[in-house]
């Protein structure tokens, strides 16, 4: 009767993933992840999403923020196991500005058992980007196109029935660019996203 969504800012996901990678020895430090460019982040995240090896360990000490984020994803898995998949269908990423933002959530989902890697991965939640600022609206179609071109993410879309939801920020884009600019950029983003999804054969 009352499904709920997860929703968090992309910056929080980024910090949590950076700490997971560093403490697992995949990177020399937490700061090393922030120093990677977008292409390097995507390559690293795609590799980790495909790996059955977990990064998380109950024997490592994580920061309060990272421990809290992991606890939320673990609780989501338990909630779905107890009440069914419909109880928590979506994981929404506020302030999405790049493809790595979605891959970071996929990695957190994998650590919590919400994503089971393999030749045909199983994903228990919809990963939904929320593009909010004017610049992010302008990047939305290229970001989704790059994700659909990435085999690791395309397999996740297939696991969710060849459907991908995208959220566009009316309120924040209005505050960012004003009413007229916001409306125009939202309209253009919708047109561009429709074209990208049609070319990829994914339902929008």
Short mmCIF file of C-alpha atoms in Angstrom, two decimals:
data_model
loop_
_atom_site.label_atom_id
_atom_site.label_comp_id
_atom_site.label_asym_id
_atom_site.label_seq_id
_atom_site.Cartn_x
_atom_site.Cartn_y
_atom_site.Cartn_z
CA UNK A 1 0.00 0.00 0.00
CA UNK A 2 2.88 2.39 0.65
CA UNK A 3 6.03 1.77 -1.39
CA UNK A 4 8.99 3.98 -0.51
CA UNK A 5 11.99 5.21 -2.50
CA UNK A 6 15.61 5.69 -1.54
CA UNK A 7 16.92 9.15 -2.40
CA UNK A 8 20.36 10.60 -1.74
CA UNK A 9 22.69 13.26 -3.12
CA UNK A 10 25.30 11.98 -5.58
CA UNK A 11 28.09 13.57 -3.51
CA UNK A 12 27.27 11.29 -0.57
CA UNK A 13 27.35 8.21 -2.79
CA UNK A 14 30.69 9.36 -4.19
CA UNK A 15 32.27 9.69 -0.75
CA UNK A 16 30.93 6.30 0.36
CA UNK A 17 32.22 4.54 -2.74
CA UNK A 18 35.61 6.26 -2.41
CA UNK A 19 35.93 4.95 1.14
CA UNK A 20 34.87 1.43 0.17
CA UNK A 21 37.45 1.32 -2.61
CA UNK A 22 40.23 2.73 -0.45
CA UNK A 23 39.66 0.52 2.58
CA UNK A 24 39.43 -2.56 0.33
CA UNK A 25 42.83 -1.71 -1.15
CA UNK A 26 41.57 -0.91 -4.65
CA UNK A 27 42.83 2.67 -4.33
CA UNK A 28 45.71 4.07 -2.25
CA UNK A 29 43.50 6.58 -0.42
CA UNK A 30 39.97 7.96 -0.22
CA UNK A 31 41.15 11.12 -1.98
CA UNK A 32 42.47 9.07 -4.91
CA UNK A 33 38.93 8.44 -6.16
CA UNK A 34 38.11 12.15 -6.36
CA UNK A 35 41.31 12.66 -8.35
CA UNK A 36 40.18 10.25 -11.09
CA UNK A 37 38.61 11.72 -14.20
CA UNK A 38 35.16 10.57 -15.30
CA UNK A 39 36.47 7.98 -17.78
CA UNK A 40 38.73 6.39 -15.15
CA UNK A 41 35.90 6.31 -12.62
CA UNK A 42 33.58 4.63 -15.10
CA UNK A 43 36.18 1.98 -15.97
CA UNK A 44 36.89 1.21 -12.29
CA UNK A 45 33.21 1.11 -11.31
CA UNK A 46 32.24 -1.06 -14.27
CA UNK A 47 34.94 -3.55 -13.27
CA UNK A 48 33.78 -3.65 -9.66
CA UNK A 49 30.10 -3.99 -10.58
CA UNK A 50 30.91 -7.06 -12.65
CA UNK A 51 33.02 -8.65 -9.90
CA UNK A 52 31.38 -11.05 -7.41
CA UNK A 53 34.03 -10.06 -4.84
CA UNK A 54 32.62 -7.66 -2.23
CA UNK A 55 34.45 -4.52 -1.16
CA UNK A 56 32.60 -4.21 2.15
CA UNK A 57 33.89 -6.03 5.22
CA UNK A 58 32.28 -6.08 8.68
CA UNK A 59 35.81 -6.09 10.12
CA UNK A 60 36.74 -2.66 8.73
CA UNK A 61 35.96 0.65 10.43
CA UNK A 62 34.07 3.04 8.16
CA UNK A 63 33.21 6.67 8.71
CA UNK A 64 29.83 7.47 10.23
CA UNK A 65 28.52 8.69 6.87
CA UNK A 66 29.62 5.62 4.90
CA UNK A 67 28.44 3.22 7.60
CA UNK A 68 25.08 4.98 7.55
CA UNK A 69 24.74 4.76 3.77
CA UNK A 70 25.64 1.07 3.78
CA UNK A 71 23.13 0.46 6.56
CA UNK A 72 20.39 2.06 4.43
CA UNK A 73 21.15 -0.24 1.49
CA UNK A 74 21.28 -3.30 3.76
CA UNK A 75 17.95 -2.26 5.28
CA UNK A 76 16.50 -1.90 1.78
CA UNK A 77 17.48 -5.47 0.99
CA UNK A 78 15.88 -6.72 4.20
CA UNK A 79 12.73 -4.70 3.56
CA UNK A 80 12.33 -6.16 0.06
CA UNK A 81 12.95 -9.67 1.37
CA UNK A 82 10.28 -9.23 4.05
CA UNK A 83 7.59 -7.31 2.16
CA UNK A 84 8.36 -7.99 -1.52
CA UNK A 85 10.02 -6.09 -4.35
CA UNK A 86 7.18 -3.59 -4.67
CA UNK A 87 7.89 -2.25 -1.17
CA UNK A 88 10.97 -0.34 -2.36
CA UNK A 89 11.26 -0.11 -6.16
CA UNK A 90 13.48 2.95 -6.73
CA UNK A 91 16.82 4.46 -5.80
CA UNK A 92 16.92 8.13 -6.85
CA UNK A 93 20.16 10.10 -7.25
CA UNK A 94 19.82 13.81 -6.56
CA UNK A 95 22.20 16.19 -8.34
CA UNK A 96 23.19 13.67 -11.02
CA UNK A 97 25.81 15.16 -13.34
CA UNK A 98 27.65 12.17 -14.77
CA UNK A 99 27.47 8.49 -15.66
CA UNK A 100 29.62 7.56 -12.67
CA UNK A 101 26.82 8.73 -10.35
CA UNK A 102 24.61 5.84 -11.50
CA UNK A 103 27.45 3.33 -11.43
CA UNK A 104 28.27 4.32 -7.84
CA UNK A 105 24.73 3.44 -6.80
CA UNK A 106 24.99 0.15 -8.69
CA UNK A 107 28.14 -0.63 -6.72
CA UNK A 108 26.47 0.20 -3.40
CA UNK A 109 23.54 -2.00 -4.44
CA UNK A 110 25.95 -4.84 -5.19
CA UNK A 111 27.58 -4.54 -1.78
CA UNK A 112 24.15 -4.86 -0.14
CA UNK A 113 23.01 -7.81 -2.27
CA UNK A 114 20.55 -5.75 -4.31
CA UNK A 115 22.65 -6.39 -7.42
CA UNK A 116 23.87 -9.89 -8.18
CA UNK A 117 26.62 -9.75 -10.84
CA UNK A 118 27.00 -12.28 -13.61
CA UNK A 119 26.54 -12.78 -17.34
CA UNK A 120 22.89 -11.83 -16.78
CA UNK A 121 22.97 -9.70 -13.63
CA UNK A 122 19.97 -9.34 -11.35
CA UNK A 123 19.14 -5.85 -10.10
CA UNK A 124 16.46 -5.45 -7.44
CA UNK A 125 15.98 -1.65 -7.69
CA UNK A 126 15.54 0.93 -10.41
CA UNK A 127 18.53 3.31 -10.49
CA UNK A 128 17.05 6.71 -11.34
CA UNK A 129 19.08 9.84 -12.11
CA UNK A 130 17.65 13.23 -11.16
CA UNK A 131 19.09 16.00 -13.35
CA UNK A 132 18.41 19.29 -11.58
CA UNK A 133 20.56 22.25 -12.62
CA UNK A 134 20.57 23.88 -16.06
CA UNK A 135 23.99 22.41 -16.85
CA UNK A 136 22.86 18.97 -15.68
CA UNK A 137 19.75 19.14 -17.87
CA UNK A 138 21.98 19.91 -20.85
CA UNK A 139 24.18 16.91 -19.98
CA UNK A 140 21.32 14.50 -19.34
CA UNK A 141 21.06 13.03 -22.85
CA UNK A 142 24.84 12.61 -23.36
CA UNK A 143 25.13 11.01 -19.90
CA UNK A 144 22.39 8.48 -20.67
CA UNK A 145 23.86 7.79 -24.11
CA UNK A 146 27.24 7.01 -22.54
CA UNK A 147 25.60 4.66 -20.04
CA UNK A 148 23.68 2.78 -22.72
CA UNK A 149 26.96 2.36 -24.63
CA UNK A 150 28.55 0.77 -21.55
CA UNK A 151 27.98 -3.02 -21.52
CA UNK A 152 28.04 -3.21 -17.71
CA UNK A 153 25.21 -0.70 -17.37
CA UNK A 154 23.29 -1.86 -20.42
CA UNK A 155 23.06 -5.28 -18.80
CA UNK A 156 21.48 -3.69 -15.74
CA UNK A 157 18.86 -1.99 -17.91
CA UNK A 158 18.08 -5.36 -19.49
CA UNK A 159 17.73 -6.80 -15.98
CA UNK A 160 15.02 -4.19 -15.29
CA UNK A 161 12.98 -5.08 -18.37
CA UNK A 162 14.65 -2.68 -20.84
CA UNK A 163 13.18 0.30 -19.04
CA UNK A 164 14.91 3.31 -17.49
CA UNK A 165 13.30 6.15 -15.57
CA UNK A 166 14.80 9.64 -15.62
CA UNK A 167 13.75 12.52 -13.36
CA UNK A 168 14.13 16.18 -14.35
CA UNK A 169 14.29 18.93 -11.74
CA UNK A 170 11.70 21.61 -12.36
CA UNK A 171 12.22 23.39 -9.03
CA UNK A 172 16.03 23.52 -8.92
CA UNK A 173 16.42 24.37 -12.60
CA UNK A 174 13.94 27.22 -12.06
CA UNK A 175 16.02 28.51 -9.16
CA UNK A 176 19.18 28.03 -11.19
CA UNK A 177 18.19 29.61 -14.50
CA UNK A 178 14.83 31.28 -14.01
CA UNK A 179 11.38 30.31 -15.25
CA UNK A 180 11.89 30.81 -19.00
CA UNK A 181 15.35 29.20 -19.21
CA UNK A 182 14.22 26.31 -17.03
CA UNK A 183 11.19 25.58 -19.20
CA UNK A 184 13.21 25.75 -22.42
CA UNK A 185 16.03 23.53 -21.12
CA UNK A 186 13.54 20.99 -19.74
CA UNK A 187 11.80 20.84 -23.11
CA UNK A 188 15.10 20.34 -24.96
CA UNK A 189 16.24 17.69 -22.47
CA UNK A 190 13.01 15.74 -22.94
CA UNK A 191 13.38 15.80 -26.74
CA UNK A 192 17.04 14.77 -26.59
CA UNK A 193 16.40 12.01 -24.06
CA UNK A 194 13.59 10.62 -26.21
CA UNK A 195 15.98 10.36 -29.16
CA UNK A 196 18.73 8.72 -27.10
CA UNK A 197 16.36 6.14 -25.62
CA UNK A 198 14.81 5.36 -29.00
CA UNK A 199 18.26 4.77 -30.50
CA UNK A 200 19.18 2.46 -27.62
CA UNK A 201 15.90 0.55 -27.71
CA UNK A 202 15.11 1.40 -24.08
CA UNK A 203 11.71 2.50 -22.77
CA UNK A 204 11.82 5.96 -21.20
#
